[in-house]
mmCIF file of C-alpha atoms in Angstrom:
data_model
loop_
_atom_site.group_PDB
_atom_site.id
_atom_site.type_symbol
_atom_site.label_atom_id
_atom_site.label_comp_id
_atom_site.label_asym_id
_atom_site.label_seq_id
_atom_site.Cartn_x
_atom_site.Cartn_y
_atom_site.Cartn_z
ATOM 1 C CA MET H 1 -68.591 -163.118 -23.026
ATOM 2 C CA THR H 2 -64.433 -162.973 -23.014
ATOM 3 C CA ARG H 3 -63.214 -162.572 -26.729
ATOM 4 C CA ALA H 4 -60.590 -165.348 -28.043
ATOM 5 C CA PRO H 5 -57.062 -163.791 -28.705
ATOM 6 C CA ARG H 6 -56.434 -163.057 -32.458
ATOM 7 C CA ILE H 7 -53.623 -165.547 -33.680
ATOM 8 C CA PRO H 8 -50.793 -162.514 -34.789
ATOM 9 C CA ASN H 9 -49.519 -163.295 -38.116
ATOM 10 C CA LEU H 10 -45.961 -163.755 -37.479
ATOM 11 C CA GLY H 11 -44.380 -163.516 -41.213
ATOM 12 C CA GLY H 12 -41.747 -160.934 -41.363
ATOM 13 C CA ALA H 13 -40.897 -161.607 -37.769
ATOM 14 C CA ARG H 14 -36.938 -161.979 -36.735
ATOM 15 C CA ALA H 15 -35.781 -165.105 -33.988
ATOM 16 C CA PHE H 16 -32.397 -165.632 -33.424
ATOM 17 C CA ILE H 17 -31.669 -169.016 -32.037
ATOM 18 C CA LEU H 18 -28.935 -169.073 -29.401
ATOM 19 C CA HIS H 19 -27.364 -172.652 -29.394
ATOM 20 C CA ARG H 20 -23.992 -174.133 -30.804
ATOM 21 C CA PRO H 21 -24.045 -175.475 -34.309
ATOM 22 C CA HIS H 22 -26.209 -178.531 -33.972
ATOM 23 C CA PRO H 23 -29.549 -180.355 -35.939
ATOM 24 C CA THR H 24 -31.697 -178.869 -33.303
ATOM 25 C CA VAL H 25 -31.086 -175.466 -35.096
ATOM 26 C CA GLN H 26 -31.562 -176.502 -38.029
ATOM 27 C CA ALA H 27 -34.752 -178.017 -37.264
ATOM 28 C CA ILE H 28 -35.358 -174.555 -35.662
ATOM 29 C CA THR H 29 -34.775 -173.179 -38.818
ATOM 30 C CA ARG H 30 -36.555 -175.271 -40.801
ATOM 31 C CA GLN H 31 -40.167 -174.498 -39.116
ATOM 32 C CA LEU H 32 -39.266 -170.841 -38.598
ATOM 33 C CA SER H 33 -39.072 -170.465 -42.531
ATOM 34 C CA ALA H 34 -41.671 -172.505 -43.040
ATOM 35 C CA ILE H 35 -44.124 -169.494 -41.000
ATOM 36 C CA GLY H 36 -42.347 -167.134 -42.543
ATOM 37 C CA LEU H 37 -40.197 -165.964 -39.893
ATOM 38 C CA ILE H 38 -36.439 -164.187 -40.310
ATOM 39 C CA THR H 39 -34.023 -166.477 -38.556
ATOM 40 C CA LEU H 40 -30.708 -165.616 -37.369
ATOM 41 C CA ASP H 41 -28.571 -168.402 -35.312
ATOM 42 C CA CYS H 42 -24.788 -167.028 -32.969
ATOM 43 C CA TRP H 43 -22.962 -168.801 -30.100
ATOM 44 C CA PRO H 44 -21.985 -168.045 -28.425
ATOM 45 C CA GLU H 45 -23.541 -164.825 -26.992
ATOM 46 C CA LEU H 46 -26.326 -162.679 -28.533
ATOM 47 C CA PRO H 47 -25.179 -160.151 -30.761
ATOM 48 C CA PRO H 48 -26.127 -156.730 -29.711
ATOM 49 C CA GLU H 49 -28.940 -156.526 -32.786
ATOM 50 C CA ALA H 50 -30.434 -159.283 -31.360
ATOM 51 C CA LEU H 51 -31.864 -156.345 -28.406
ATOM 52 C CA ALA H 52 -34.407 -155.524 -31.647
ATOM 53 C CA ALA H 53 -35.924 -158.691 -32.478
ATOM 54 C CA ASP H 54 -39.232 -160.349 -31.751
ATOM 55 C CA PHE H 55 -38.101 -163.754 -30.347
ATOM 56 C CA VAL H 56 -35.329 -165.358 -29.263
ATOM 57 C CA PHE H 57 -34.857 -169.574 -28.810
ATOM 58 C CA PHE H 58 -31.789 -170.080 -26.188
ATOM 59 C CA ASP H 59 -29.880 -173.335 -25.488
ATOM 60 C CA ALA H 60 -30.863 -174.085 -21.258
ATOM 61 C CA ASP H 61 -28.494 -177.174 -21.046
ATOM 62 C CA LEU H 62 -25.765 -174.771 -22.360
ATOM 63 C CA GLY H 63 -26.804 -171.576 -21.478
ATOM 64 C CA PHE H 64 -24.803 -169.086 -19.343
ATOM 65 C CA ASP H 65 -25.900 -165.464 -17.825
ATOM 66 C CA GLU H 66 -23.337 -163.543 -20.079
ATOM 67 C CA GLN H 67 -24.785 -164.822 -23.012
ATOM 68 C CA PHE H 68 -27.426 -161.891 -23.056
ATOM 69 C CA PRO H 69 -26.939 -157.713 -22.970
ATOM 70 C CA TRP H 70 -30.177 -157.141 -20.308
ATOM 71 C CA LYS H 71 -29.993 -158.942 -17.079
ATOM 72 C CA PRO H 72 -31.677 -162.463 -16.396
ATOM 73 C CA GLY H 73 -35.495 -161.850 -16.410
ATOM 74 C CA GLU H 74 -35.581 -158.620 -18.206
ATOM 75 C CA ALA H 75 -35.690 -159.850 -21.392
ATOM 76 C CA PRO H 76 -37.392 -156.691 -24.013
ATOM 77 C CA MET H 77 -38.944 -159.863 -26.386
ATOM 78 C CA PRO H 78 -40.214 -163.519 -25.734
ATOM 79 C CA LEU H 79 -37.958 -166.288 -25.213
ATOM 80 C CA VAL H 80 -38.358 -169.875 -25.941
ATOM 81 C CA ALA H 81 -36.429 -172.132 -24.220
ATOM 82 C CA LEU H 82 -34.599 -175.089 -25.435
ATOM 83 C CA ILE H 83 -34.184 -177.694 -22.967
ATOM 84 C CA GLY H 84 -32.638 -180.998 -23.312
ATOM 85 C CA SER H 85 -31.668 -181.873 -19.897
ATOM 86 C CA GLU H 86 -34.228 -181.982 -16.754
ATOM 87 C CA ALA H 87 -31.754 -181.210 -14.292
ATOM 88 C CA PRO H 88 -32.895 -179.036 -11.935
ATOM 89 C CA GLY H 89 -30.024 -176.346 -11.894
ATOM 90 C CA ARG H 90 -30.803 -176.089 -15.764
ATOM 91 C CA ILE H 91 -34.546 -175.904 -15.039
ATOM 92 C CA GLU H 92 -33.832 -173.294 -12.679
ATOM 93 C CA TRP H 93 -31.903 -171.077 -14.472
ATOM 94 C CA ALA H 94 -34.023 -171.103 -17.120
ATOM 95 C CA LEU H 95 -37.138 -170.068 -15.271
ATOM 96 C CA SER H 96 -34.930 -167.221 -13.961
ATOM 97 C CA HIS H 97 -34.762 -165.614 -17.585
ATOM 98 C CA LYS H 98 -38.475 -165.945 -17.384
ATOM 99 C CA ALA H 99 -38.315 -168.708 -20.311
ATOM 100 C CA ASP H 100 -42.129 -167.307 -22.311
ATOM 101 C CA ALA H 101 -42.253 -170.956 -23.507
ATOM 102 C CA GLN H 102 -40.239 -174.140 -24.062
ATOM 103 C CA LEU H 103 -39.451 -176.773 -26.753
ATOM 104 C CA LEU H 104 -38.192 -180.341 -25.499
ATOM 105 C CA LYS H 105 -34.858 -181.262 -27.343
ATOM 106 C CA PRO H 106 -34.584 -182.987 -30.031
ATOM 107 C CA VAL H 107 -36.810 -180.790 -31.832
ATOM 108 C CA GLY H 108 -38.808 -182.623 -34.636
ATOM 109 C CA ASN H 109 -40.657 -181.323 -37.621
ATOM 110 C CA ALA H 110 -43.867 -179.519 -35.089
ATOM 111 C CA GLY H 111 -43.963 -177.677 -32.168
ATOM 112 C CA VAL H 112 -42.344 -174.099 -32.859
ATOM 113 C CA TYR H 113 -45.618 -172.843 -33.860
ATOM 114 C CA SER H 114 -47.703 -173.205 -31.181
ATOM 115 C CA ALA H 115 -43.980 -172.687 -29.094
ATOM 116 C CA LEU H 116 -43.473 -168.995 -30.622
ATOM 117 C CA LEU H 117 -47.956 -168.164 -30.043
ATOM 118 C CA ILE H 118 -47.615 -168.880 -26.079
ATOM 119 C CA ALA H 119 -44.490 -167.270 -25.752
ATOM 120 C CA ARG H 120 -46.026 -164.053 -27.350
ATOM 121 C CA GLN H 121 -49.538 -164.248 -25.319
ATOM 122 C CA SER H 122 -47.397 -165.055 -22.625
ATOM 123 C CA PHE H 123 -45.073 -162.379 -22.906
ATOM 124 C CA GLU H 124 -47.551 -160.308 -23.780
ATOM 125 C CA ALA H 125 -49.354 -160.891 -20.794
ATOM 126 C CA ARG H 126 -45.897 -160.094 -18.435
ATOM 127 C CA LYS H 127 -45.518 -157.351 -19.446
ATOM 128 C CA HIS H 128 -49.487 -155.810 -19.071
ATOM 129 C CA LEU H 129 -48.493 -157.086 -15.218
ATOM 130 C CA ALA H 130 -45.394 -155.766 -14.918
ATOM 131 C CA GLY H 131 -46.926 -151.611 -16.133
ATOM 132 C CA GLU H 132 -50.342 -152.645 -13.934
ATOM 133 C CA ILE H 133 -48.244 -153.175 -10.596
ATOM 134 C CA ALA H 134 -45.498 -149.902 -11.560
ATOM 135 C CA SER H 135 -49.276 -147.854 -12.046
ATOM 136 C CA LEU H 136 -49.978 -149.029 -8.269
ATOM 137 C CA ARG H 137 -46.897 -148.319 -6.997
ATOM 138 C CA GLN H 138 -46.558 -145.416 -8.828
ATOM 139 C CA ARG H 139 -50.078 -144.106 -7.306
ATOM 140 C CA VAL H 140 -48.612 -145.693 -3.609
ATOM 141 C CA ALA H 141 -45.864 -143.538 -3.552
ATOM 142 C CA GLU H 142 -48.701 -140.197 -5.423
ATOM 143 C CA ARG H 143 -50.455 -141.239 -2.254
ATOM 144 C CA GLN H 144 -48.003 -141.369 0.848
ATOM 145 C CA THR H 145 -46.638 -137.887 -0.693
ATOM 146 C CA ILE H 146 -49.933 -136.866 0.132
ATOM 147 C CA VAL H 147 -50.408 -138.010 3.200
ATOM 148 C CA ARG H 148 -46.770 -136.263 3.711
ATOM 149 C CA ALA H 149 -48.284 -132.980 2.440
ATOM 150 C CA VAL H 150 -51.045 -133.119 4.720
ATOM 151 C CA THR H 151 -49.123 -133.424 7.650
ATOM 152 C CA ALA H 152 -46.574 -130.369 6.754
ATOM 153 C CA LEU H 153 -49.092 -128.377 6.223
ATOM 154 C CA SER H 154 -51.790 -129.475 9.376
ATOM 155 C CA LYS H 155 -49.467 -128.201 11.622
ATOM 156 C CA GLY H 156 -51.488 -125.771 14.119
ATOM 157 C CA THR H 157 -54.689 -127.132 12.151
ATOM 158 C CA ASN H 158 -56.772 -130.180 11.485
ATOM 159 C CA ASP H 159 -56.216 -133.202 8.065
ATOM 160 C CA ASP H 160 -59.622 -131.746 6.533
ATOM 161 C CA ARG H 161 -58.487 -128.201 6.348
ATOM 162 C CA ALA H 162 -54.845 -129.275 5.266
ATOM 163 C CA TYR H 163 -56.224 -131.137 2.536
ATOM 164 C CA ALA H 164 -58.091 -128.129 1.379
ATOM 165 C CA GLN H 165 -55.633 -126.357 1.629
ATOM 166 C CA LEU H 166 -53.406 -128.370 -0.501
ATOM 167 C CA ARG H 167 -56.762 -128.324 -2.845
ATOM 168 C CA SER H 168 -56.309 -124.918 -3.026
ATOM 169 C CA LEU H 169 -52.698 -124.376 -3.944
ATOM 170 C CA ALA H 170 -52.989 -126.507 -6.520
ATOM 171 C CA MET H 171 -55.980 -124.981 -8.273
ATOM 172 C CA SER H 172 -53.623 -121.614 -7.711
ATOM 173 C CA TRP H 173 -50.487 -123.146 -8.956
ATOM 174 C CA GLN H 174 -52.716 -125.204 -11.858
ATOM 175 C CA ILE H 175 -51.015 -128.005 -11.371
ATOM 176 C CA SER H 176 -52.340 -131.734 -10.052
ATOM 177 C CA ILE H 177 -52.908 -132.009 -6.075
ATOM 178 C CA GLU H 178 -50.126 -134.757 -6.668
ATOM 179 C CA ASP H 179 -47.393 -132.377 -7.928
ATOM 180 C CA ALA H 180 -48.700 -129.857 -5.556
ATOM 181 C CA ALA H 181 -48.039 -132.414 -2.614
ATOM 182 C CA ARG H 182 -44.310 -133.087 -3.971
ATOM 183 C CA ARG H 183 -43.799 -129.717 -3.842
ATOM 184 C CA ILE H 184 -44.994 -128.955 -0.162
ATOM 185 C CA VAL H 185 -42.643 -132.020 0.603
ATOM 186 C CA ALA H 186 -39.600 -130.352 -1.418
ATOM 187 C CA MET H 187 -39.937 -127.532 -0.062
ATOM 188 C CA THR H 188 -40.559 -128.957 3.553
ATOM 189 C CA GLU H 189 -37.209 -130.892 3.172
ATOM 190 C CA GLU H 190 -35.540 -127.664 1.637
ATOM 191 C CA GLU H 191 -36.468 -125.906 5.818
ATOM 192 C CA GLY H 192 -35.639 -129.201 7.218
ATOM 193 C CA GLY H 193 -32.099 -128.656 5.714
ATOM 194 C CA ASP H 194 -31.437 -125.008 6.168
ATOM 195 C CA ASP H 195 -32.969 -125.850 10.029
ATOM 196 C CA GLN H 196 -30.075 -128.125 10.342
ATOM 197 C CA SER H 197 -27.493 -126.180 8.890
ATOM 198 C CA HIS H 198 -28.250 -123.349 11.541
ATOM 199 C CA ARG H 199 -28.389 -125.556 13.968
ATOM 200 C CA ALA H 200 -24.526 -127.015 12.778
#
């Protein structure tokens, strides 16, 4: 049985609203204040202190990449896109920034709370997935390093004996097999570089 995610307490969280002065900003601010968030609105770009924000609402209709102090898709907090125009180019631009939730304009008296919760959940899931992918890539890279080290050690012997030698070296150096493999590969590359310099 899977546990339902707990609804977080959002009181005291900081939200920036990146939108030109407009009734939309007032409607969002009213709802955020009622939930207990501290709101700051700005236009045409986010100030540096927005990097510490808990949420950012941004105008997908008039937005542009230079408004953000990060690369598209690399926001360090959940983003909520404010969408008025359903022009494909504008939607595509909002998607390029990996908006975690959306609110359709004009914003009424409801919708902000659910957008916050969906954005937070989506952002956390994306962050978790990115962490898993980075970990898998690192493991694949480490395996490739081990294969390269075994290949370097197996000259004149078989792979099983070379792997046993790598394990033995790791134990004698009191480091992990991955670190030992990196050391062997680095030493092999240095020797290869010395050979080439002698040939030159």
